[in-house]
Amino acid sequence: MDFIFIEELRVKAWVGIYAREKIGPQTVELNLTFGVPDAAAEHDDIADTIDYAVVTQRIREELGQRHFNLIESLGEFVVRMLFDEFGAPWVKLKVAKIGVMKDVRRVGVFIQRGRDGSLPPHTG
């Protein structure tokens, strides 16, 4: 299986339970790795893979329109989108709020799952 990764994707998102988090969007950072068919490399055709430009656009659109109370829910939403909309066989996602706590750089969640609920293969 081949993998696509997107690192340090910064997106404005509505996420949080505190009043200060509900007055406006905040920046979240996403790091994604997802499986793609081997046919992409074999045929050198974008139609045989998952277009990472479309993935990043969809994430920006959706996270800019929805509100999530929990960063865990936001992460699960992105994972489900990759499974359901893009057909990824498995996803590894790390999503974090940046600078929301004193003396803490990031707070977030890490999700790693295959479409069938199994753990994905080791990606390094």
Coordinates of N, CA, C and O in Angstrom, one line a residue:
M1 N 0.9 -1.2 0.0 CA 0.0 0.0 0.0 C 0.9 1.2 0.0 O 1.9 1.3 0.7
D2 N 0.5 2.2 -0.8 CA 1.2 3.5 -0.8 C 0.5 4.4 0.2 O -0.7 4.2 0.6
F3 N 1.2 5.5 0.6 CA 0.7 6.5 1.5 C 0.9 7.9 1.0 O 1.9 8.2 0.4
I4 N -0.1 8.7 1.3 CA 0.1 10.2 1.1 C 0.1 10.8 2.5 O -0.6 10.4 3.4
F5 N 1.0 11.8 2.7 CA 1.0 12.5 4.0 C 0.8 14.0 3.7 O 1.3 14.5 2.7
I6 N 0.2 14.6 4.6 CA 0.0 16.1 4.6 C 0.4 16.5 6.0 O -0.2 16.1 7.0
E7 N 1.4 17.4 6.1 CA 2.0 17.8 7.4 C 1.7 19.3 7.6 O 1.9 20.1 6.7
E8 N 1.4 19.6 8.9 CA 1.3 20.9 9.4 C 0.3 21.8 8.6 O 0.5 22.9 8.3
L9 N -0.9 21.1 8.2 CA -2.0 21.8 7.6 C -2.7 22.7 8.7 O -3.2 22.1 9.6
R10 N -2.6 23.9 8.5 CA -3.3 24.8 9.5 C -4.6 25.3 8.9 O -4.7 25.7 7.8
V11 N -5.6 25.2 9.7 CA -7.0 25.4 9.3 C -7.7 26.2 10.4 O -7.5 26.0 11.6
K12 N -8.5 27.2 10.0 CA -9.4 27.9 11.0 C -10.6 27.0 11.3 O -11.3 26.6 10.3
A13 N -10.8 26.7 12.5 CA -11.9 25.8 12.9 C -12.6 26.3 14.1 O -12.1 26.9 15.0
W14 N -13.9 25.9 14.2 CA -14.7 26.2 15.4 C -14.7 25.0 16.3 O -15.4 24.0 16.0
V15 N -14.0 25.1 17.4 CA -13.9 24.0 18.2 C -13.6 24.5 19.7 O -12.9 25.4 19.9
G16 N -14.4 23.9 20.6 CA -14.2 24.2 22.0 C -15.5 24.3 22.8 O -16.5 24.5 22.2
I17 N -15.4 24.2 24.1 CA -16.5 24.3 25.0 C -16.5 25.5 25.8 O -17.6 25.9 26.4
Y18 N -15.4 26.2 25.9 CA -15.3 27.5 26.7 C -15.8 28.7 25.9 O -15.7 28.7 24.6
A19 N -16.4 29.6 26.6 CA -16.9 30.8 25.9 C -15.9 31.5 25.0 O -16.2 31.9 23.9
R20 N -14.7 31.6 25.5 CA -13.6 32.2 24.7 C -13.4 31.5 23.3 O -12.9 32.0 22.4
E21 N -13.7 30.2 23.3 CA -13.5 29.4 22.1 C -14.7 29.5 21.1 O -14.6 29.0 20.0
K22 N -15.8 30.0 21.6 CA -17.0 30.0 20.8 C -17.2 31.4 20.1 O -18.1 31.5 19.3
I23 N -16.3 32.4 20.5 CA -16.5 33.7 19.9 C -15.9 33.8 18.5 O -16.2 34.7 17.7
G24 N -15.1 32.9 18.1 CA -14.5 32.9 16.8 C -13.7 31.6 16.5 O -13.4 30.9 17.5
P25 N -13.3 31.4 15.3 CA -12.6 30.2 15.0 C -11.1 30.3 15.5 O -10.6 31.4 15.7
Q26 N -10.5 29.2 15.7 CA -9.1 29.2 16.1 C -8.4 28.3 15.2 O -8.9 27.5 14.4
T27 N -7.1 28.4 15.2 CA -6.2 27.7 14.3 C -6.0 26.3 14.9 O -5.6 26.2 16.1
V28 N -6.2 25.3 14.1 CA -5.8 23.9 14.4 C -4.8 23.4 13.4 O -4.8 23.9 12.3
E29 N -4.0 22.5 13.8 CA -3.0 22.0 13.0 C -3.2 20.5 12.8 O -3.4 19.8 13.8
L30 N -3.2 20.0 11.5 CA -3.5 18.6 11.2 C -2.3 18.0 10.5 O -1.7 18.7 9.7
N31 N -2.0 16.8 10.9 CA -1.0 16.0 10.2 C -1.7 14.7 9.9 O -2.2 14.0 10.8
L32 N -1.7 14.4 8.6 CA -2.5 13.3 8.1 C -1.6 12.3 7.3 O -0.7 12.8 6.6
T33 N -1.8 11.0 7.4 CA -1.3 10.0 6.6 C -2.4 9.1 6.2 O -3.2 8.7 7.1
F34 N -2.6 8.8 4.9 CA -3.7 7.9 4.5 C -3.2 7.0 3.4 O -2.4 7.4 2.6
G35 N -3.8 5.8 3.4 CA -3.5 4.9 2.4 C -4.1 5.2 1.0 O -5.2 5.8 1.0
V36 N -3.4 4.9 0.0 CA -4.0 5.1 -1.4 C -3.7 3.8 -2.2 O -2.8 3.0 -1.9
P37 N -4.4 3.6 -3.3 CA -4.2 2.4 -4.1 C -2.8 2.4 -4.7 O -2.3 3.5 -5.1
D38 N -2.2 1.2 -4.9 CA -0.9 1.1 -5.6 C -1.1 1.5 -7.0 O -0.1 1.9 -7.7
A39 N -2.3 1.5 -7.6 CA -2.5 1.8 -9.0 C -2.0 3.2 -9.4 O -1.7 3.4 -10.5
A40 N -2.0 4.1 -8.4 CA -1.6 5.5 -8.7 C -0.2 5.5 -9.2 O 0.1 6.1 -10.3
A41 N 0.7 4.9 -8.5 CA 2.1 4.9 -9.0 C 2.3 4.0 -10.3 O 3.1 4.4 -11.1
E42 N 1.5 3.0 -10.4 CA 1.6 2.1 -11.5 C 1.2 2.8 -12.8 O 1.8 2.6 -13.9
H43 N 0.1 3.6 -12.7 CA -0.4 4.2 -13.9 C -0.1 5.7 -14.1 O -0.4 6.3 -15.2
D44 N 0.5 6.3 -13.1 CA 0.8 7.7 -13.1 C -0.4 8.6 -13.5 O -0.3 9.5 -14.3
D45 N -1.5 8.3 -12.8 CA -2.8 9.0 -13.2 C -3.5 9.4 -11.9 O -3.7 8.6 -11.0
I46 N -3.8 10.7 -11.8 CA -4.4 11.2 -10.6 C -5.8 10.6 -10.3 O -6.2 10.5 -9.2
A47 N -6.4 10.0 -11.3 CA -7.7 9.4 -11.2 C -7.6 8.1 -10.3 O -8.6 7.6 -9.8
D48 N -6.4 7.6 -10.2 CA -6.1 6.3 -9.5 C -5.7 6.5 -8.0 O -5.3 5.6 -7.4
T49 N -5.8 7.8 -7.6 CA -5.3 8.0 -6.2 C -6.3 9.0 -5.5 O -7.4 9.3 -6.0
I50 N -5.9 9.5 -4.4 CA -6.7 10.5 -3.6 C -6.0 11.8 -3.8 O -4.8 11.9 -3.5
D51 N -6.6 12.8 -4.3 CA -6.0 14.1 -4.6 C -5.9 14.9 -3.3 O -6.9 15.3 -2.8
Y52 N -4.6 15.1 -2.9 CA -4.4 15.8 -1.6 C -4.9 17.2 -1.7 O -5.2 17.8 -0.6
A53 N -4.9 17.8 -2.8 CA -5.4 19.2 -2.9 C -6.9 19.3 -2.6 O -7.4 20.2 -2.0
V54 N -7.6 18.3 -3.1 CA -9.0 18.2 -2.9 C -9.3 17.9 -1.4 O -10.2 18.5 -0.8
V55 N -8.5 17.0 -0.8 CA -8.6 16.7 0.6 C -8.4 17.9 1.5 O -9.3 18.2 2.3
T56 N -7.4 18.7 1.2 CA -7.1 19.9 2.1 C -8.2 20.9 1.9 O -8.7 21.6 2.8
Q57 N -8.7 21.1 0.6 CA -9.8 22.0 0.4 C -11.1 21.6 1.1 O -11.7 22.4 1.8
R58 N -11.4 20.3 1.1 CA -12.6 19.8 1.8 C -12.5 20.0 3.3 O -13.5 20.4 4.0
I59 N -11.3 19.7 3.8 CA -11.1 19.9 5.3 C -11.3 21.4 5.7 O -12.0 21.7 6.6
R60 N -10.7 22.3 4.9 CA -10.9 23.7 5.2 C -12.3 24.1 5.1 O -12.8 24.9 6.0
E61 N -13.0 23.7 4.1 CA -14.5 24.0 3.9 C -15.3 23.6 5.1 O -16.0 24.3 5.7
E62 N -15.2 22.3 5.4 CA -16.0 21.7 6.5 C -15.7 22.2 7.9 O -16.6 22.5 8.7
L63 N -14.4 22.3 8.2 CA -14.0 22.8 9.5 C -14.3 24.3 9.7 O -14.5 24.8 10.8
G64 N -14.4 25.0 8.6 CA -14.8 26.4 8.7 C -16.3 26.7 8.9 O -16.7 27.8 9.3
Q65 N -17.1 25.6 8.7 CA -18.5 25.8 8.7 C -19.2 25.1 9.9 O -20.3 25.5 10.3
R66 N -18.5 24.1 10.5 CA -19.1 23.4 11.6 C -18.5 23.8 13.0 O -17.4 24.3 13.0
H67 N -19.2 23.5 14.0 CA -18.7 23.7 15.4 C -18.6 22.3 16.0 O -19.5 21.5 16.0
F68 N -17.4 22.0 16.7 CA -17.2 20.8 17.4 C -16.9 21.2 18.9 O -16.1 22.1 19.1
N69 N -17.5 20.6 19.8 CA -17.2 20.8 21.2 C -15.8 20.3 21.5 O -15.1 20.9 22.3
L70 N -15.5 19.1 21.0 CA -14.3 18.4 21.4 C -13.4 18.2 20.2 O -13.8 18.0 19.1
I71 N -12.1 18.4 20.4 CA -11.1 18.1 19.4 C -11.2 16.7 18.9 O -10.9 16.4 17.8
E72 N -11.6 15.8 19.8 CA -11.7 14.3 19.5 C -12.8 14.2 18.4 O -12.7 13.4 17.5
S73 N -13.9 14.9 18.5 CA -15.0 14.9 17.6 C -14.6 15.5 16.2 O -14.9 14.9 15.2
L74 N -13.8 16.5 16.3 CA -13.3 17.1 15.0 C -12.4 16.1 14.3 O -12.5 15.9 13.1
G75 N -11.5 15.4 15.1 CA -10.7 14.4 14.5 C -11.4 13.3 13.9 O -11.2 12.8 12.8
E76 N -12.4 12.8 14.6 CA -13.3 11.7 14.1 C -14.0 12.1 12.8 O -14.2 11.3 11.9
F77 N -14.4 13.4 12.7 CA -15.1 13.9 11.5 C -14.2 13.8 10.3 O -14.6 13.3 9.3
V78 N -12.9 14.2 10.5 CA -12.0 14.2 9.4 C -11.7 12.8 9.0 O -11.6 12.5 7.8
V79 N -11.5 11.9 9.9 CA -11.2 10.5 9.6 C -12.4 9.9 8.8 O -12.2 9.2 7.8
R80 N -13.6 10.1 9.3 CA -14.8 9.6 8.6 C -14.9 10.2 7.2 O -15.3 9.5 6.2
M81 N -14.6 11.5 7.0 CA -14.6 12.1 5.7 C -13.6 11.4 4.7 O -13.9 11.1 3.6
L82 N -12.4 11.1 5.2 CA -11.4 10.4 4.4 C -11.9 9.0 4.0 O -11.6 8.5 2.9
F83 N -12.5 8.3 5.0 CA -13.1 7.0 4.7 C -14.2 7.0 3.7 O -14.3 6.4 2.7
D84 N -15.2 7.9 4.0 CA -16.5 7.9 3.3 C -16.5 8.6 2.0 O -17.0 8.2 1.0
E85 N -15.8 9.8 2.0 CA -15.8 10.6 0.8 C -14.7 10.3 -0.2 O -14.8 10.4 -1.4
F86 N -13.5 9.9 0.4 CA -12.4 9.7 -0.5 C -12.0 8.2 -0.6 O -11.1 7.9 -1.4
G87 N -12.6 7.3 0.1 CA -12.3 5.9 0.0 C -11.0 5.5 0.6 O -10.5 4.4 0.2
A88 N -10.4 6.2 1.5 CA -9.1 5.8 2.0 C -9.3 4.5 2.8 O -10.2 4.4 3.6
P89 N -8.4 3.6 2.7 CA -8.5 2.3 3.4 C -8.1 2.4 4.9 O -8.6 1.6 5.7
W90 N -7.3 3.4 5.2 CA -6.9 3.7 6.6 C -6.4 5.1 6.7 O -5.9 5.7 5.7
V91 N -6.4 5.6 7.9 CA -6.0 7.0 8.2 C -5.3 7.1 9.5 O -5.7 6.4 10.5
K92 N -4.2 7.9 9.5 CA -3.6 8.3 10.7 C -3.7 9.8 10.8 O -3.3 10.5 9.8
L93 N -4.2 10.3 11.9 CA -4.4 11.8 12.0 C -4.0 12.2 13.4 O -4.3 11.6 14.4
K94 N -3.3 13.4 13.3 CA -2.9 14.1 14.6 C -3.5 15.5 14.4 O -3.2 16.2 13.4
V95 N -4.4 15.9 15.3 CA -4.9 17.2 15.2 C -4.8 17.9 16.5 O -5.0 17.3 17.6
A96 N -4.4 19.2 16.5 CA -4.1 19.9 17.7 C -4.5 21.4 17.6 O -4.5 22.0 16.6
K97 N -5.0 21.9 18.8 CA -5.2 23.3 19.0 C -3.8 23.9 19.3 O -3.1 23.3 20.1
I98 N -3.6 25.1 18.9 CA -2.3 25.7 19.1 C -2.4 26.8 20.1 O -3.3 27.7 19.9
G99 N -1.6 26.8 21.1 CA -1.5 27.9 22.1 C -2.8 28.2 22.9 O -3.0 29.3 23.2
V100 N -3.5 27.2 23.2 CA -4.8 27.4 24.0 C -4.6 27.3 25.5 O -5.5 27.7 26.2
M101 N -3.4 26.9 25.9 CA -3.1 26.8 27.4 C -1.8 27.5 27.6 O -0.9 27.3 26.8
K102 N -1.7 28.1 28.8 CA -0.4 28.7 29.2 C 0.7 27.7 29.3 O 0.5 26.6 29.8
D103 N 1.8 28.0 28.6 CA 3.0 27.1 28.7 C 2.8 25.8 28.0 O 3.5 24.8 28.3
V104 N 1.8 25.7 27.1 CA 1.6 24.4 26.3 C 1.6 24.8 24.9 O 0.7 25.7 24.5
R105 N 2.4 24.2 24.1 CA 2.4 24.6 22.6 C 1.2 24.1 21.9 O 0.6 24.8 21.1
R106 N 0.8 22.8 22.1 CA -0.3 22.2 21.4 C -1.0 21.2 22.4 O -0.4 20.6 23.2
V107 N -2.3 21.1 22.1 CA -3.2 20.1 22.8 C -4.0 19.5 21.7 O -4.6 20.2 20.9
G108 N -4.0 18.1 21.7 CA -4.7 17.5 20.6 C -5.0 16.1 20.8 O -5.0 15.5 21.9
V109 N -5.3 15.4 19.7 CA -5.7 14.0 19.7 C -5.0 13.3 18.5 O -4.7 13.9 17.5
F110 N -4.7 12.0 18.7 CA -4.1 11.2 17.7 C -5.0 10.1 17.4 O -5.5 9.4 18.3
I111 N -5.4 9.8 16.2 CA -6.3 8.8 15.8 C -5.6 7.9 14.7 O -5.1 8.5 13.7
Q112 N -5.6 6.6 14.8 CA -5.1 5.7 13.8 C -6.0 4.6 13.6 O -6.3 3.8 14.6
R113 N -6.6 4.4 12.4 CA -7.6 3.4 12.2 C -7.7 3.0 10.8 O -7.7 3.8 9.9
G114 N -8.0 1.7 10.6 CA -8.4 1.2 9.3 C -9.9 1.4 9.1 O -10.6 1.5 10.0
R115 N -10.3 1.4 7.8 CA -11.7 1.5 7.5 C -12.6 0.5 8.3 O -13.7 0.9 8.7
D116 N -12.1 -0.7 8.5 CA -12.9 -1.7 9.2 C -12.6 -1.7 10.7 O -13.0 -2.6 11.4
G117 N -12.0 -0.7 11.2 CA -11.7 -0.5 12.6 C -10.4 -1.1 13.1 O -10.0 -0.9 14.2
S118 N -9.7 -1.8 12.1 CA -8.4 -2.3 12.5 C -7.3 -1.2 12.5 O -7.5 -0.2 11.9
L119 N -6.2 -1.5 13.2 CA -5.1 -0.6 13.1 C -4.4 -0.7 11.8 O -4.3 -1.8 11.2
P120 N -4.0 0.4 11.2 CA -3.3 0.4 9.9 C -1.9 -0.2 10.1 O -1.3 -0.3 11.2
P121 N -1.3 -0.5 8.9 CA 0.1 -0.9 9.0 C 1.0 0.1 9.4 O 0.7 1.3 9.3
H122 N 2.2 -0.2 9.9 CA 3.2 0.7 10.4 C 3.7 1.6 9.2 O 4.0 1.1 8.1
T123 N 3.7 2.9 9.4 CA 4.1 3.8 8.4 C 5.4 4.6 8.6 O 5.8 5.4 7.9
G124 N 6.0 4.3 9.7 CA 7.3 4.9 10.0 C 7.2 6.2 10.7 O 6.3 6.7 11.1

